[in-house]
């Protein structure tokens, strides 16, 4: 492949992922409208990371979510389920017609992630601080079976308050789990207020490095930076587990939601949902759809 061909391929991949991220945000807004409220701010902020994970980095088979060779994606912060459902919809694991059942009785898309209900949902998350420990166990198990799959753990900055996270971090480093990639959403909001007011967790790069991890910190809403971070985490030649710290903005792509002081769990007025979609489309929609 020539340099010009490589540049064109890279450009096309970026355009494709930009479209995926826009659609993930749209799916999340449409699901939020079903209930009129929810963890929509997190979904909008985490959409770029999930789009790169499911539509670029991870090895999965949408038609066979339990394929043994798949990369595992653990949603430790179970309240982000609306975001993961949107990514699973975009990846083709879940049919789009189920979108309007979000949070309803007998739906496969409950408001908090539950592995027994949803194809592609690896664990029942939501009791915060447990996902990374489960990921350590899965990574160990895969290595023992000579399975080359990666284990991704998705977690929020609020979970860094939990002691079990740091016990798992020590275990992962001790066992040299190079097949484990931890993704941390640093959006600086918790249910009780700004994360740094609840329990200060900086300097995060230094802390993870001190625990023996390969560390990257990037803007989680800069798609190119997210792509590069995932690529490096998979390719780097080290026996260390890998962590990517993503600084994100809750409500990203919908200006009137970005500006809200509290976005942890939001209620959007009925007439505002269409405005949110219109604002999002104005910013992110491919030109061919406008």
Short mmCIF file of C-alpha atoms in Angstrom, two decimals:
data_model
loop_
_atom_site.label_atom_id
_atom_site.label_comp_id
_atom_site.label_asym_id
_atom_site.label_seq_id
_atom_site.Cartn_x
_atom_site.Cartn_y
_atom_site.Cartn_z
CA UNK A 1 0.00 0.00 0.00
CA UNK A 2 1.40 3.39 -1.01
CA UNK A 3 1.47 6.36 1.39
CA UNK A 4 -1.40 8.02 -0.46
CA UNK A 5 -3.45 4.82 -0.37
CA UNK A 6 -2.73 4.47 3.35
CA UNK A 7 -3.82 8.05 3.98
CA UNK A 8 -7.04 7.50 2.03
CA UNK A 9 -7.77 4.28 3.95
CA UNK A 10 -7.16 6.06 7.24
CA UNK A 11 -9.42 8.93 6.19
CA UNK A 12 -12.19 6.53 5.19
CA UNK A 13 -11.90 4.67 8.51
CA UNK A 14 -12.17 7.95 10.40
CA UNK A 15 -15.24 9.00 8.43
CA UNK A 16 -16.84 5.62 9.05
CA UNK A 17 -16.24 5.82 12.80
CA UNK A 18 -17.51 9.41 12.90
CA UNK A 19 -20.78 8.13 11.46
CA UNK A 20 -20.88 5.26 13.96
CA UNK A 21 -20.40 7.68 16.88
CA UNK A 22 -23.16 9.96 15.59
CA UNK A 23 -25.55 7.02 15.29
CA UNK A 24 -24.66 5.73 18.76
CA UNK A 25 -25.56 9.15 20.17
CA UNK A 26 -28.83 9.17 18.18
CA UNK A 27 -29.76 5.70 19.44
CA UNK A 28 -29.11 6.80 23.03
CA UNK A 29 -31.31 9.88 22.65
CA UNK A 30 -34.10 7.84 21.10
CA UNK A 31 -33.98 5.33 23.95
CA UNK A 32 -33.92 8.16 26.48
CA UNK A 33 -37.07 9.58 24.95
CA UNK A 34 -38.88 6.29 25.61
CA UNK A 35 -38.53 6.85 29.37
CA UNK A 36 -38.19 10.65 29.30
CA UNK A 37 -35.09 10.47 31.46
CA UNK A 38 -31.99 8.47 32.19
CA UNK A 39 -28.22 8.29 31.91
CA UNK A 40 -28.19 10.02 28.56
CA UNK A 41 -25.35 12.39 29.48
CA UNK A 42 -22.96 9.49 29.99
CA UNK A 43 -24.01 7.90 26.69
CA UNK A 44 -23.33 11.09 24.75
CA UNK A 45 -19.94 11.52 26.39
CA UNK A 46 -18.86 7.87 26.02
CA UNK A 47 -20.11 7.37 22.45
CA UNK A 48 -16.76 7.92 20.75
CA UNK A 49 -15.05 5.34 22.96
CA UNK A 50 -17.78 2.74 22.43
CA UNK A 51 -17.86 3.33 18.68
CA UNK A 52 -14.13 2.72 18.37
CA UNK A 53 -14.35 -0.32 20.64
CA UNK A 54 -17.19 -2.04 18.78
CA UNK A 55 -16.66 -0.83 15.22
CA UNK A 56 -12.86 -0.76 15.05
CA UNK A 57 -10.86 -2.40 17.83
CA UNK A 58 -12.73 -5.44 19.12
CA UNK A 59 -12.91 -8.84 17.49
CA UNK A 60 -16.57 -9.90 17.74
CA UNK A 61 -19.17 -11.73 15.70
CA UNK A 62 -22.50 -9.86 15.87
CA UNK A 63 -24.40 -12.96 14.78
CA UNK A 64 -22.75 -15.02 17.55
CA UNK A 65 -22.33 -12.90 20.71
CA UNK A 66 -21.04 -15.91 22.70
CA UNK A 67 -18.31 -16.90 20.21
CA UNK A 68 -15.44 -18.25 22.33
CA UNK A 69 -12.78 -16.28 20.43
CA UNK A 70 -14.46 -12.91 20.99
CA UNK A 71 -12.95 -9.98 22.82
CA UNK A 72 -14.89 -9.45 26.06
CA UNK A 73 -16.35 -6.05 26.98
CA UNK A 74 -17.39 -5.70 30.64
CA UNK A 75 -19.70 -2.85 31.58
CA UNK A 76 -18.73 -2.34 35.21
CA UNK A 77 -20.78 0.85 35.48
CA UNK A 78 -24.11 -0.83 34.76
CA UNK A 79 -26.02 2.45 34.63
CA UNK A 80 -24.21 3.12 31.31
CA UNK A 81 -26.33 0.36 29.77
CA UNK A 82 -28.14 2.82 27.49
CA UNK A 83 -24.74 3.69 25.98
CA UNK A 84 -23.74 0.06 25.50
CA UNK A 85 -27.10 -0.84 23.97
CA UNK A 86 -26.59 1.94 21.45
CA UNK A 87 -23.17 0.49 20.54
CA UNK A 88 -24.58 -3.04 20.32
CA UNK A 89 -27.32 -1.74 18.03
CA UNK A 90 -24.76 -0.04 15.82
CA UNK A 91 -22.54 -3.13 15.77
CA UNK A 92 -25.47 -5.29 14.67
CA UNK A 93 -25.71 -7.42 17.83
CA UNK A 94 -29.20 -6.12 18.68
CA UNK A 95 -31.85 -5.29 16.04
CA UNK A 96 -32.88 -1.65 15.81
CA UNK A 97 -36.57 -2.49 16.23
CA UNK A 98 -35.89 -3.27 19.91
CA UNK A 99 -34.79 0.30 20.58
CA UNK A 100 -38.29 1.46 21.54
CA UNK A 101 -38.55 -1.22 24.24
CA UNK A 102 -35.80 0.35 26.35
CA UNK A 103 -36.60 0.10 30.06
CA UNK A 104 -40.01 -1.48 29.43
CA UNK A 105 -41.45 -4.65 30.95
CA UNK A 106 -40.05 -7.83 29.39
CA UNK A 107 -37.52 -5.84 27.35
CA UNK A 108 -34.04 -7.21 26.63
CA UNK A 109 -32.81 -3.66 27.28
CA UNK A 110 -33.33 -2.94 31.00
CA UNK A 111 -32.18 0.41 32.39
CA UNK A 112 -29.23 -1.22 34.18
CA UNK A 113 -27.05 -3.76 32.39
CA UNK A 114 -27.97 -7.40 33.05
CA UNK A 115 -26.19 -10.25 31.34
CA UNK A 116 -29.19 -12.58 31.59
CA UNK A 117 -31.29 -10.26 29.43
CA UNK A 118 -29.10 -8.76 26.71
CA UNK A 119 -27.02 -10.40 23.97
CA UNK A 120 -23.45 -9.12 24.16
CA UNK A 121 -23.75 -8.00 27.80
CA UNK A 122 -20.97 -9.92 29.53
CA UNK A 123 -21.76 -9.12 33.19
CA UNK A 124 -24.53 -7.64 35.30
CA UNK A 125 -22.90 -4.40 36.36
CA UNK A 126 -24.04 -1.57 38.57
CA UNK A 127 -22.66 -2.55 41.95
CA UNK A 128 -19.74 -0.27 41.27
CA UNK A 129 -16.12 -1.29 41.68
CA UNK A 130 -16.49 -4.95 40.74
CA UNK A 131 -15.94 -4.96 36.98
CA UNK A 132 -12.16 -4.74 37.02
CA UNK A 133 -11.83 -7.65 39.44
CA UNK A 134 -14.06 -9.76 37.19
CA UNK A 135 -11.98 -8.68 34.20
CA UNK A 136 -8.81 -9.85 35.97
CA UNK A 137 -10.38 -13.28 36.45
CA UNK A 138 -11.51 -13.48 32.85
CA UNK A 139 -8.11 -12.38 31.53
CA UNK A 140 -6.40 -15.03 33.64
CA UNK A 141 -8.84 -17.67 32.45
CA UNK A 142 -8.37 -16.80 28.79
CA UNK A 143 -4.61 -16.94 29.14
CA UNK A 144 -4.80 -20.35 30.80
CA UNK A 145 -6.85 -21.59 27.82
CA UNK A 146 -4.38 -20.06 25.33
CA UNK A 147 -7.17 -17.83 24.05
CA UNK A 148 -5.68 -14.67 22.56
CA UNK A 149 -8.79 -12.53 23.09
CA UNK A 150 -8.62 -9.22 24.94
CA UNK A 151 -10.75 -8.31 27.94
CA UNK A 152 -11.96 -4.72 28.09
CA UNK A 153 -13.37 -3.26 31.29
CA UNK A 154 -15.40 -0.07 31.04
CA UNK A 155 -15.69 1.96 34.24
CA UNK A 156 -16.36 5.46 35.51
CA UNK A 157 -14.18 7.80 37.53
CA UNK A 158 -16.55 7.43 40.49
CA UNK A 159 -15.53 3.79 40.73
CA UNK A 160 -11.99 4.88 41.53
CA UNK A 161 -13.30 5.59 45.04
CA UNK A 162 -13.70 1.84 45.56
CA UNK A 163 -10.87 -0.08 47.20
CA UNK A 164 -11.63 -3.22 45.20
CA UNK A 165 -10.57 -1.39 42.03
CA UNK A 166 -7.06 -0.89 43.33
CA UNK A 167 -6.82 -4.46 44.63
CA UNK A 168 -7.72 -5.63 41.13
CA UNK A 169 -5.20 -3.21 39.64
CA UNK A 170 -2.43 -4.74 41.78
CA UNK A 171 -3.51 -8.27 40.84
CA UNK A 172 -3.54 -7.49 37.12
CA UNK A 173 -0.02 -6.09 37.28
CA UNK A 174 1.25 -8.97 39.42
CA UNK A 175 -0.08 -11.52 36.94
CA UNK A 176 1.20 -9.54 33.92
CA UNK A 177 -2.18 -9.48 32.23
CA UNK A 178 -1.24 -7.93 28.91
CA UNK A 179 -4.62 -9.08 27.54
CA UNK A 180 -6.51 -6.69 29.85
CA UNK A 181 -7.43 -3.16 28.76
CA UNK A 182 -9.18 -0.92 31.30
CA UNK A 183 -11.17 2.05 29.99
CA UNK A 184 -11.91 4.83 32.49
CA UNK A 185 -14.47 7.56 31.77
CA UNK A 186 -13.27 10.71 33.53
CA UNK A 187 -16.36 12.90 33.26
CA UNK A 188 -15.93 14.34 36.75
CA UNK A 189 -19.53 13.80 37.85
CA UNK A 190 -21.06 11.45 40.38
CA UNK A 191 -24.55 11.09 41.80
CA UNK A 192 -23.49 13.08 44.87
CA UNK A 193 -21.67 15.87 43.02
CA UNK A 194 -18.36 16.65 41.29
CA UNK A 195 -16.01 13.66 41.51
CA UNK A 196 -13.10 15.67 42.94
CA UNK A 197 -15.31 16.93 45.77
CA UNK A 198 -16.37 13.41 46.75
CA UNK A 199 -12.87 11.94 46.81
CA UNK A 200 -9.88 13.40 44.98
CA UNK A 201 -8.33 10.80 42.67
CA UNK A 202 -5.61 12.71 40.81
CA UNK A 203 -2.84 12.30 39.70
CA UNK A 204 -4.28 9.33 37.84
CA UNK A 205 -1.51 8.79 35.31
CA UNK A 206 1.08 8.56 38.09
CA UNK A 207 -1.13 6.29 40.21
CA UNK A 208 -1.83 3.73 37.48
CA UNK A 209 1.83 3.77 36.45
CA UNK A 210 2.85 3.15 40.06
CA UNK A 211 0.54 0.13 40.09
CA UNK A 212 2.48 -1.28 37.15
CA UNK A 213 0.15 -0.48 34.26
CA UNK A 214 0.84 0.84 30.77
CA UNK A 215 -0.99 4.19 30.89
CA UNK A 216 -2.44 6.53 28.29
CA UNK A 217 -4.57 9.63 28.91
CA UNK A 218 -6.43 11.21 26.00
CA UNK A 219 -9.42 13.36 25.13
CA UNK A 220 -12.25 10.83 24.95
CA UNK A 221 -14.22 13.06 22.60
CA UNK A 222 -11.38 13.42 20.08
CA UNK A 223 -12.11 10.49 17.79
CA UNK A 224 -8.63 10.34 16.26
CA UNK A 225 -7.04 10.30 19.71
CA UNK A 226 -9.40 7.53 20.80
CA UNK A 227 -8.56 5.42 17.74
CA UNK A 228 -4.82 5.85 18.32
CA UNK A 229 -5.16 4.99 22.01
CA UNK A 230 -7.02 1.74 21.29
CA UNK A 231 -4.53 0.79 18.59
CA UNK A 232 -1.58 1.43 20.90
CA UNK A 233 -3.15 -0.46 23.81
CA UNK A 234 -3.54 -3.57 21.64
CA UNK A 235 -0.18 -3.33 19.91
CA UNK A 236 2.27 -2.20 22.60
CA UNK A 237 4.94 -4.81 23.38
CA UNK A 238 4.79 -5.10 27.15
CA UNK A 239 3.64 -7.65 29.71
CA UNK A 240 1.77 -4.92 31.58
CA UNK A 241 -2.01 -4.57 31.70
CA UNK A 242 -3.14 -1.43 29.87
CA UNK A 243 -5.35 1.44 31.01
CA UNK A 244 -6.70 4.30 28.91
CA UNK A 245 -7.93 7.34 30.83
CA UNK A 246 -10.50 9.23 28.75
CA UNK A 247 -11.42 12.81 29.62
CA UNK A 248 -15.00 13.27 28.40
CA UNK A 249 -17.81 15.80 28.49
CA UNK A 250 -21.21 14.57 29.58
CA UNK A 251 -23.92 15.48 27.09
CA UNK A 252 -21.33 15.81 24.30
CA UNK A 253 -22.94 16.88 21.02
CA UNK A 254 -26.07 18.45 22.51
CA UNK A 255 -25.12 21.98 23.63
CA UNK A 256 -28.03 22.56 26.03
CA UNK A 257 -27.22 19.27 27.81
CA UNK A 258 -23.47 19.94 27.87
CA UNK A 259 -24.16 23.14 29.83
CA UNK A 260 -26.24 21.54 32.57
CA UNK A 261 -24.55 21.67 35.94
CA UNK A 262 -25.70 18.17 36.86
CA UNK A 263 -25.84 15.51 34.16
CA UNK A 264 -25.52 12.27 36.12
CA UNK A 265 -29.21 11.40 35.68
CA UNK A 266 -31.21 13.79 33.59
CA UNK A 267 -34.83 14.45 32.83
CA UNK A 268 -35.52 16.00 29.45
CA UNK A 269 -38.84 17.69 28.78
CA UNK A 270 -40.97 16.07 26.04
CA UNK A 271 -40.50 18.97 23.64
CA UNK A 272 -36.71 18.93 24.14
CA UNK A 273 -35.97 15.49 22.69
CA UNK A 274 -36.44 16.60 19.09
CA UNK A 275 -34.34 19.67 19.77
CA UNK A 276 -31.61 17.41 21.16
CA UNK A 277 -31.67 15.26 18.02
CA UNK A 278 -31.67 18.31 15.78
CA UNK A 279 -28.72 19.84 17.63
CA UNK A 280 -26.82 16.56 17.44
CA UNK A 281 -27.47 16.21 13.73
CA UNK A 282 -26.34 19.77 13.10
CA UNK A 283 -22.98 18.98 14.67
CA UNK A 284 -22.33 15.33 13.74
CA UNK A 285 -24.53 14.17 10.88
CA UNK A 286 -22.67 13.25 7.67
CA UNK A 287 -23.28 15.82 4.97
CA UNK A 288 -25.04 13.28 2.79
CA UNK A 289 -27.83 12.97 5.39
CA UNK A 290 -28.35 16.68 6.00
#
